[in-house]
Amino acid sequence: MPKVHRQFSGSQLIIASHNQGKVREIGDLLRPYNVETTSAASLGLEEPEETGKTFTANAKLKAHLAAKMAKRPALADDSGLVVPALQGDPGIYSARWAGPEKDFDKAMQLVECRLGKSSDRNAYFVAALALCWPDGHSEIFTGRVYGTLVWPKRGTLGFGYDPMFLPQGGTKTFGEMEPGIKHSISHRSKAFAKLVLACFST
Ligand code: IMP
């Protein structure tokens, strides 16, 4: 029996994130579905501590809290860069590697430094999306994009680790790519495609 997903039937969705880069990307991805997005930060909603051990657990935790507080459905994303040669780091700690000052130059340098002379420069971005309702129901979807890490980093577009991530088969890093092109192949867009198909179809 195929899984029956709960449909999102409203026109307003809370994006349970305080990261402006992500809120902007999610808003762009949902615009074609006539969904108006409001960020948790703009509603003054509290940001929970990300105590989960997986991307999925953290996405669920954030969306549940926002939905409960706002009494409306909320969508949260938890994402990060996984480097197998670093035993999966920075992984769920991708944001924390940039420190309180959110310095991703420093975070990318740390990745490069830990990789050292390793011949394995494979990496992938993961995105977990949790759409949660105030009654506690949740729908979870994940996406990945595979690539390799380049050094020196290239490009000034995007955010986070984009300048050092070269997607498989590409010549431009995410930091050199127009946002529309990145959206079409990113981990987040893959998770989104699954979410939209399951919960936003008419
Ligand atoms: P989160 O807010 O805990 O999900 O943190 C995710 C972190 O992973 C971000 O702050 C970025 O450092 C990194 N990240 C996730 N998605 C991307 C992306 O598309 N490009 C670059 N970095 C990303």
PDB file of C-alpha atoms and ligand atoms in Angstrom:
ATOM      1  CA  MET A   1       0.000   0.000   0.000  1.00  0.00           C
ATOM      2  CA  PRO A   2       1.496   3.397  -0.959  1.00  0.00           C
ATOM      3  CA  LYS A   3       1.889   5.793   1.959  1.00  0.00           C
ATOM      4  CA  VAL A   4      -0.879   8.377   2.168  1.00  0.00           C
ATOM      5  CA  HIS A   5       0.525  11.803   2.886  1.00  0.00           C
ATOM      6  CA  ARG A   6      -1.355  14.611   4.558  1.00  0.00           C
ATOM      7  CA  GLN A   7      -2.026  17.507   2.157  1.00  0.00           C
ATOM      8  CA  PHE A   8      -1.083  21.091   2.961  1.00  0.00           C
ATOM      9  CA  SER A   9      -4.258  22.999   2.165  1.00  0.00           C
ATOM     10  CA  GLY A  10      -3.558  26.535   3.426  1.00  0.00           C
ATOM     11  CA  SER A  11      -1.855  29.442   1.692  1.00  0.00           C
ATOM     12  CA  GLN A  12       0.445  30.501   4.512  1.00  0.00           C
ATOM     13  CA  LEU A  13       3.311  28.497   5.814  1.00  0.00           C
ATOM     14  CA  ILE A  14       5.765  29.259   8.583  1.00  0.00           C
ATOM     15  CA  ILE A  15       9.384  28.605   7.740  1.00  0.00           C
ATOM     16  CA  ALA A  16      10.910  27.510  11.023  1.00  0.00           C
ATOM     17  CA  SER A  17      14.370  28.911  10.407  1.00  0.00           C
ATOM     18  CA  HIS A  18      16.379  31.904  11.515  1.00  0.00           C
ATOM     19  CA  ASN A  19      18.840  31.497   8.635  1.00  0.00           C
ATOM     20  CA  GLN A  20      18.063  34.182   6.051  1.00  0.00           C
ATOM     21  CA  GLY A  21      19.802  32.289   3.221  1.00  0.00           C
ATOM     22  CA  LYS A  22      17.570  29.263   3.737  1.00  0.00           C
ATOM     23  CA  VAL A  23      14.369  31.256   4.268  1.00  0.00           C
ATOM     24  CA  ARG A  24      15.007  32.997   0.937  1.00  0.00           C
ATOM     25  CA  GLU A  25      15.703  29.733  -0.923  1.00  0.00           C
ATOM     26  CA  ILE A  26      12.635  27.994   0.538  1.00  0.00           C
ATOM     27  CA  GLY A  27      10.439  30.997  -0.326  1.00  0.00           C
ATOM     28  CA  ASP A  28      11.750  30.853  -3.928  1.00  0.00           C
ATOM     29  CA  LEU A  29      11.091  27.113  -4.177  1.00  0.00           C
ATOM     30  CA  LEU A  30       7.499  27.399  -2.867  1.00  0.00           C
ATOM     31  CA  ARG A  31       6.461  30.494  -4.850  1.00  0.00           C
ATOM     32  CA  PRO A  32       5.219  28.452  -7.851  1.00  0.00           C
ATOM     33  CA  TYR A  33       2.726  26.721  -5.518  1.00  0.00           C
ATOM     34  CA  ASN A  34       1.151  30.015  -4.376  1.00  0.00           C
ATOM     35  CA  VAL A  35       2.324  29.502  -0.840  1.00  0.00           C
ATOM     36  CA  GLU A  36       3.131  32.607   1.124  1.00  0.00           C
ATOM     37  CA  THR A  37       5.941  32.040   3.574  1.00  0.00           C
ATOM     38  CA  THR A  38       6.603  33.776   6.895  1.00  0.00           C
ATOM     39  CA  SER A  39       9.798  33.171   8.797  1.00  0.00           C
ATOM     40  CA  ALA A  40       9.779  32.069  12.433  1.00  0.00           C
ATOM     41  CA  ALA A  41      12.224  34.898  13.136  1.00  0.00           C
ATOM     42  CA  SER A  42       9.829  37.560  11.809  1.00  0.00           C
ATOM     43  CA  LEU A  43       7.080  36.148  14.096  1.00  0.00           C
ATOM     44  CA  GLY A  44       9.471  36.334  17.048  1.00  0.00           C
ATOM     45  CA  LEU A  45       9.257  32.566  17.585  1.00  0.00           C
ATOM     46  CA  GLU A  46      11.841  30.943  19.783  1.00  0.00           C
ATOM     47  CA  GLU A  47      14.647  28.978  18.123  1.00  0.00           C
ATOM     48  CA  PRO A  48      15.048  25.542  19.755  1.00  0.00           C
ATOM     49  CA  GLU A  49      18.385  23.963  20.516  1.00  0.00           C
ATOM     50  CA  GLU A  50      19.198  21.396  17.826  1.00  0.00           C
ATOM     51  CA  THR A  51      19.686  18.405  20.090  1.00  0.00           C
ATOM     52  CA  GLY A  52      18.828  15.704  17.512  1.00  0.00           C
ATOM     53  CA  LYS A  53      21.446  13.223  16.311  1.00  0.00           C
ATOM     54  CA  THR A  54      20.263  13.269  12.689  1.00  0.00           C
ATOM     55  CA  PHE A  55      19.193  15.878  10.119  1.00  0.00           C
ATOM     56  CA  THR A  56      15.667  14.447  10.231  1.00  0.00           C
ATOM     57  CA  ALA A  57      15.395  14.626  14.019  1.00  0.00           C
ATOM     58  CA  ASN A  58      16.531  18.251  14.020  1.00  0.00           C
ATOM     59  CA  ALA A  59      14.152  19.284  11.221  1.00  0.00           C
ATOM     60  CA  LYS A  60      11.251  17.667  13.094  1.00  0.00           C
ATOM     61  CA  LEU A  61      12.170  19.316  16.364  1.00  0.00           C
ATOM     62  CA  LYS A  62      12.226  22.806  14.775  1.00  0.00           C
ATOM     63  CA  ALA A  63       9.005  22.413  12.773  1.00  0.00           C
ATOM     64  CA  HIS A  64       7.063  20.874  15.673  1.00  0.00           C
ATOM     65  CA  LEU A  65       7.947  23.701  18.031  1.00  0.00           C
ATOM     66  CA  ALA A  66       7.079  26.435  15.501  1.00  0.00           C
ATOM     67  CA  ALA A  67       3.763  24.763  14.572  1.00  0.00           C
ATOM     68  CA  LYS A  68       2.846  24.358  18.229  1.00  0.00           C
ATOM     69  CA  MET A  69       3.705  27.966  19.109  1.00  0.00           C
ATOM     70  CA  ALA A  70       2.119  29.580  16.039  1.00  0.00           C
ATOM     71  CA  LYS A  71      -0.828  27.126  15.858  1.00  0.00           C
ATOM     72  CA  ARG A  72      -0.224  26.849  12.120  1.00  0.00           C
ATOM     73  CA  PRO A  73       1.648  24.364   9.900  1.00  0.00           C
ATOM     74  CA  ALA A  74       5.382  24.938   9.826  1.00  0.00           C
ATOM     75  CA  LEU A  75       8.175  23.719   7.614  1.00  0.00           C
ATOM     76  CA  ALA A  76      11.728  23.268   8.811  1.00  0.00           C
ATOM     77  CA  ASP A  77      14.839  22.205   7.022  1.00  0.00           C
ATOM     78  CA  ASP A  78      17.936  20.793   8.551  1.00  0.00           C
ATOM     79  CA  SER A  79      20.855  20.451   6.267  1.00  0.00           C
ATOM     80  CA  GLY A  80      24.566  20.260   6.100  1.00  0.00           C
ATOM     81  CA  LEU A  81      27.687  19.076   4.397  1.00  0.00           C
ATOM     82  CA  VAL A  82      28.765  15.464   4.922  1.00  0.00           C
ATOM     83  CA  VAL A  83      32.405  14.564   4.227  1.00  0.00           C
ATOM     84  CA  PRO A  84      32.947  10.779   4.358  1.00  0.00           C
ATOM     85  CA  ALA A  85      36.745  11.162   4.779  1.00  0.00           C
ATOM     86  CA  LEU A  86      35.996  13.158   7.949  1.00  0.00           C
ATOM     87  CA  GLN A  87      33.685  10.438   9.303  1.00  0.00           C
ATOM     88  CA  GLY A  88      30.666  12.468   8.211  1.00  0.00           C
ATOM     89  CA  ASP A  89      31.758  15.811   9.672  1.00  0.00           C
ATOM     90  CA  PRO A  90      30.769  18.617   9.717  1.00  0.00           C
ATOM     91  CA  GLY A  91      27.346  16.924   9.172  1.00  0.00           C
ATOM     92  CA  ILE A  92      24.693  18.072  11.623  1.00  0.00           C
ATOM     93  CA  TYR A  93      27.289  20.463  13.042  1.00  0.00           C
ATOM     94  CA  SER A  94      27.807  22.315   9.712  1.00  0.00           C
ATOM     95  CA  ALA A  95      26.489  25.624  11.056  1.00  0.00           C
ATOM     96  CA  ARG A  96      28.399  25.264  14.335  1.00  0.00           C
ATOM     97  CA  TRP A  97      31.739  24.861  12.528  1.00  0.00           C
ATOM     98  CA  ALA A  98      31.367  28.517  11.479  1.00  0.00           C
ATOM     99  CA  GLY A  99      31.304  29.617  15.135  1.00  0.00           C
ATOM    100  CA  PRO A 100      29.044  32.202  16.745  1.00  0.00           C
ATOM    101  CA  GLU A 101      30.209  34.795  14.217  1.00  0.00           C
ATOM    102  CA  LYS A 102      28.942  32.527  11.377  1.00  0.00           C
ATOM    103  CA  ASP A 103      32.269  32.762   9.603  1.00  0.00           C
ATOM    104  CA  PHE A 104      32.059  30.219   6.777  1.00  0.00           C
ATOM    105  CA  ASP A 105      35.513  31.146   5.470  1.00  0.00           C
ATOM    106  CA  LYS A 106      36.770  29.773   8.757  1.00  0.00           C
ATOM    107  CA  ALA A 107      34.512  26.688   8.506  1.00  0.00           C
ATOM    108  CA  MET A 108      35.700  25.930   4.948  1.00  0.00           C
ATOM    109  CA  GLN A 109      39.324  26.346   6.021  1.00  0.00           C
ATOM    110  CA  LEU A 110      38.695  23.907   8.859  1.00  0.00           C
ATOM    111  CA  VAL A 111      37.272  21.331   6.442  1.00  0.00           C
ATOM    112  CA  GLU A 112      40.269  21.779   4.142  1.00  0.00           C
ATOM    113  CA  CYS A 113      42.724  21.572   7.015  1.00  0.00           C
ATOM    114  CA  ARG A 114      41.131  18.373   8.407  1.00  0.00           C
ATOM    115  CA  LEU A 115      41.160  16.828   4.927  1.00  0.00           C
ATOM    116  CA  GLY A 116      44.879  17.529   4.645  1.00  0.00           C
ATOM    117  CA  LYS A 117      46.404  15.357   1.948  1.00  0.00           C
ATOM    118  CA  SER A 118      43.473  12.908   1.842  1.00  0.00           C
ATOM    119  CA  SER A 119      42.867  11.670  -1.702  1.00  0.00           C
ATOM    120  CA  ASP A 120      39.150  11.215  -0.911  1.00  0.00           C
ATOM    121  CA  ARG A 121      37.564  14.635  -1.471  1.00  0.00           C
ATOM    122  CA  ASN A 122      34.022  13.359  -1.925  1.00  0.00           C
ATOM    123  CA  ALA A 123      31.251  15.184  -0.126  1.00  0.00           C
ATOM    124  CA  TYR A 124      27.512  15.583  -0.258  1.00  0.00           C
ATOM    125  CA  PHE A 125      24.924  18.027   0.991  1.00  0.00           C
ATOM    126  CA  VAL A 126      21.884  16.586   2.761  1.00  0.00           C
ATOM    127  CA  ALA A 127      18.575  18.326   3.334  1.00  0.00           C
ATOM    128  CA  ALA A 128      15.814  16.973   5.560  1.00  0.00           C
ATOM    129  CA  LEU A 129      12.458  18.708   5.417  1.00  0.00           C
ATOM    130  CA  ALA A 130       9.809  18.360   8.084  1.00  0.00           C
ATOM    131  CA  LEU A 131       6.312  19.686   7.521  1.00  0.00           C
ATOM    132  CA  CYS A 132       4.502  19.646  10.859  1.00  0.00           C
ATOM    133  CA  TRP A 133       0.976  20.508  11.924  1.00  0.00           C
ATOM    134  CA  PRO A 134      -0.116  21.845  15.334  1.00  0.00           C
ATOM    135  CA  ASP A 135      -1.780  18.469  16.102  1.00  0.00           C
ATOM    136  CA  GLY A 136       1.641  16.800  16.007  1.00  0.00           C
ATOM    137  CA  HIS A 137       1.397  15.154  12.567  1.00  0.00           C
ATOM    138  CA  SER A 138       4.566  15.373  10.471  1.00  0.00           C
ATOM    139  CA  GLU A 139       5.699  14.550   6.953  1.00  0.00           C
ATOM    140  CA  ILE A 140       9.446  14.074   6.364  1.00  0.00           C
ATOM    141  CA  PHE A 141      11.435  14.148   3.093  1.00  0.00           C
ATOM    142  CA  THR A 142      15.171  14.097   2.360  1.00  0.00           C
ATOM    143  CA  GLY A 143      17.418  14.948  -0.591  1.00  0.00           C
ATOM    144  CA  ARG A 144      21.127  14.741  -1.383  1.00  0.00           C
ATOM    145  CA  VAL A 145      23.524  16.219  -3.935  1.00  0.00           C
ATOM    146  CA  TYR A 146      26.911  14.568  -4.449  1.00  0.00           C
ATOM    147  CA  GLY A 147      30.152  16.246  -5.426  1.00  0.00           C
ATOM    148  CA  THR A 148      33.751  16.940  -4.476  1.00  0.00           C
ATOM    149  CA  LEU A 149      35.498  19.607  -2.454  1.00  0.00           C
ATOM    150  CA  VAL A 150      37.796  22.065  -4.252  1.00  0.00           C
ATOM    151  CA  TRP A 151      40.493  24.278  -2.813  1.00  0.00           C
ATOM    152  CA  PRO A 152      40.965  27.197  -3.097  1.00  0.00           C
ATOM    153  CA  LYS A 153      37.256  27.933  -2.806  1.00  0.00           C
ATOM    154  CA  ARG A 154      35.616  29.580  -5.818  1.00  0.00           C
ATOM    155  CA  GLY A 155      32.782  32.087  -6.178  1.00  0.00           C
ATOM    156  CA  THR A 156      30.869  34.485  -3.990  1.00  0.00           C
ATOM    157  CA  LEU A 157      27.279  33.388  -4.623  1.00  0.00           C
ATOM    158  CA  GLY A 158      25.126  31.197  -2.388  1.00  0.00           C
ATOM    159  CA  PHE A 159      25.959  30.711   1.272  1.00  0.00           C
ATOM    160  CA  GLY A 160      27.706  28.411   3.724  1.00  0.00           C
ATOM    161  CA  TYR A 161      30.050  25.875   2.121  1.00  0.00           C
ATOM    162  CA  ASP A 162      28.925  26.656  -1.470  1.00  0.00           C
ATOM    163  CA  PRO A 163      32.286  28.036  -2.703  1.00  0.00           C
ATOM    164  CA  MET A 164      34.148  24.770  -2.045  1.00  0.00           C
ATOM    165  CA  PHE A 165      31.460  22.380  -3.341  1.00  0.00           C
ATOM    166  CA  LEU A 166      31.708  21.192  -6.950  1.00  0.00           C
ATOM    167  CA  PRO A 167      28.626  19.138  -7.864  1.00  0.00           C
ATOM    168  CA  GLN A 168      29.209  15.855  -9.707  1.00  0.00           C
ATOM    169  CA  GLY A 169      29.657  16.374 -13.468  1.00  0.00           C
ATOM    170  CA  GLY A 170      29.808  20.174 -13.128  1.00  0.00           C
ATOM    171  CA  THR A 171      32.510  22.762 -13.773  1.00  0.00           C
ATOM    172  CA  LYS A 172      31.222  25.495 -11.458  1.00  0.00           C
ATOM    173  CA  THR A 173      31.099  25.356  -7.665  1.00  0.00           C
ATOM    174  CA  PHE A 174      27.788  26.210  -5.988  1.00  0.00           C
ATOM    175  CA  GLY A 175      29.462  29.511  -5.113  1.00  0.00           C
ATOM    176  CA  GLU A 176      29.900  30.296  -8.831  1.00  0.00           C
ATOM    177  CA  MET A 177      26.398  29.181  -9.874  1.00  0.00           C
ATOM    178  CA  GLU A 178      23.383  31.364 -10.510  1.00  0.00           C
ATOM    179  CA  PRO A 179      20.829  30.649  -7.750  1.00  0.00           C
ATOM    180  CA  GLY A 180      18.301  29.257 -10.272  1.00  0.00           C
ATOM    181  CA  ILE A 181      20.779  26.649 -11.511  1.00  0.00           C
ATOM    182  CA  LYS A 182      21.748  25.661  -7.966  1.00  0.00           C
ATOM    183  CA  HIS A 183      18.058  25.365  -7.022  1.00  0.00           C
ATOM    184  CA  SER A 184      17.459  22.980  -9.914  1.00  0.00           C
ATOM    185  CA  ILE A 185      20.026  20.434  -8.665  1.00  0.00           C
ATOM    186  CA  SER A 186      20.429  21.039  -4.945  1.00  0.00           C
ATOM    187  CA  HIS A 187      19.759  18.680  -2.033  1.00  0.00           C
ATOM    188  CA  ARG A 188      17.030  21.070  -0.871  1.00  0.00           C
ATOM    189  CA  SER A 189      15.287  21.074  -4.273  1.00  0.00           C
ATOM    190  CA  LYS A 190      15.334  17.249  -4.332  1.00  0.00           C
ATOM    191  CA  ALA A 191      13.751  17.071  -0.884  1.00  0.00           C
ATOM    192  CA  PHE A 192      11.325  19.772  -2.018  1.00  0.00           C
ATOM    193  CA  ALA A 193      10.314  17.874  -5.129  1.00  0.00           C
ATOM    194  CA  LYS A 194       9.320  14.945  -2.883  1.00  0.00           C
ATOM    195  CA  LEU A 195       7.477  17.227  -0.442  1.00  0.00           C
ATOM    196  CA  VAL A 196       5.558  19.026  -3.167  1.00  0.00           C
ATOM    197  CA  LEU A 197       4.600  15.805  -4.930  1.00  0.00           C
ATOM    198  CA  ALA A 198       3.366  14.270  -1.669  1.00  0.00           C
ATOM    199  CA  CYS A 199       1.746  17.217   0.140  1.00  0.00           C
ATOM    200  CA  PHE A 200       1.184  20.105  -2.283  1.00  0.00           C
ATOM    201  CA  SER A 201      -0.376  18.308  -5.239  1.00  0.00           C
ATOM    202  CA  THR A 202      -3.848  19.460  -6.143  1.00  0.00           C
TER     203      THR A 202
HETATM  204  P1  IMP B   1      21.151  24.200   9.833  1.00  0.00           P
HETATM  205  O1  IMP B   1      20.618  25.567   9.970  1.00  0.00           O
HETATM  206  O2  IMP B   1      21.436  23.506  11.114  1.00  0.00           O
HETATM  207  O3  IMP B   1      20.366  23.360   8.864  1.00  0.00           O
HETATM  208  O4  IMP B   1      22.578  24.440   9.197  1.00  0.00           O
HETATM  209  C1  IMP B   1      22.897  23.996   7.963  1.00  0.00           C
HETATM  210  C2  IMP B   1      24.271  24.483   7.604  1.00  0.00           C
HETATM  211  O5  IMP B   1      24.735  23.609   6.584  1.00  0.00           O
HETATM  212  C3  IMP B   1      24.259  25.867   6.975  1.00  0.00           C
HETATM  213  O6  IMP B   1      24.501  26.882   7.887  1.00  0.00           O
HETATM  214  C4  IMP B   1      25.385  25.746   5.959  1.00  0.00           C
HETATM  215  O7  IMP B   1      26.588  25.916   6.602  1.00  0.00           O
HETATM  216  C5  IMP B   1      25.331  24.305   5.543  1.00  0.00           C
HETATM  217  N1  IMP B   1      24.510  24.196   4.315  1.00  0.00           N
HETATM  218  C6  IMP B   1      23.283  23.647   4.186  1.00  0.00           C
HETATM  219  N2  IMP B   1      22.831  23.758   2.924  1.00  0.00           N
HETATM  220  C7  IMP B   1      23.791  24.414   2.257  1.00  0.00           C
HETATM  221  C8  IMP B   1      23.888  24.841   0.900  1.00  0.00           C
HETATM  222  O8  IMP B   1      23.003  24.685   0.041  1.00  0.00           O
HETATM  223  N3  IMP B   1      25.030  25.463   0.592  1.00  0.00           N
HETATM  224  C9  IMP B   1      26.028  25.682   1.471  1.00  0.00           C
HETATM  225  N4  IMP B   1      25.982  25.319   2.736  1.00  0.00           N
HETATM  226  C10 IMP B   1      24.870  24.676   3.133  1.00  0.00           C
END
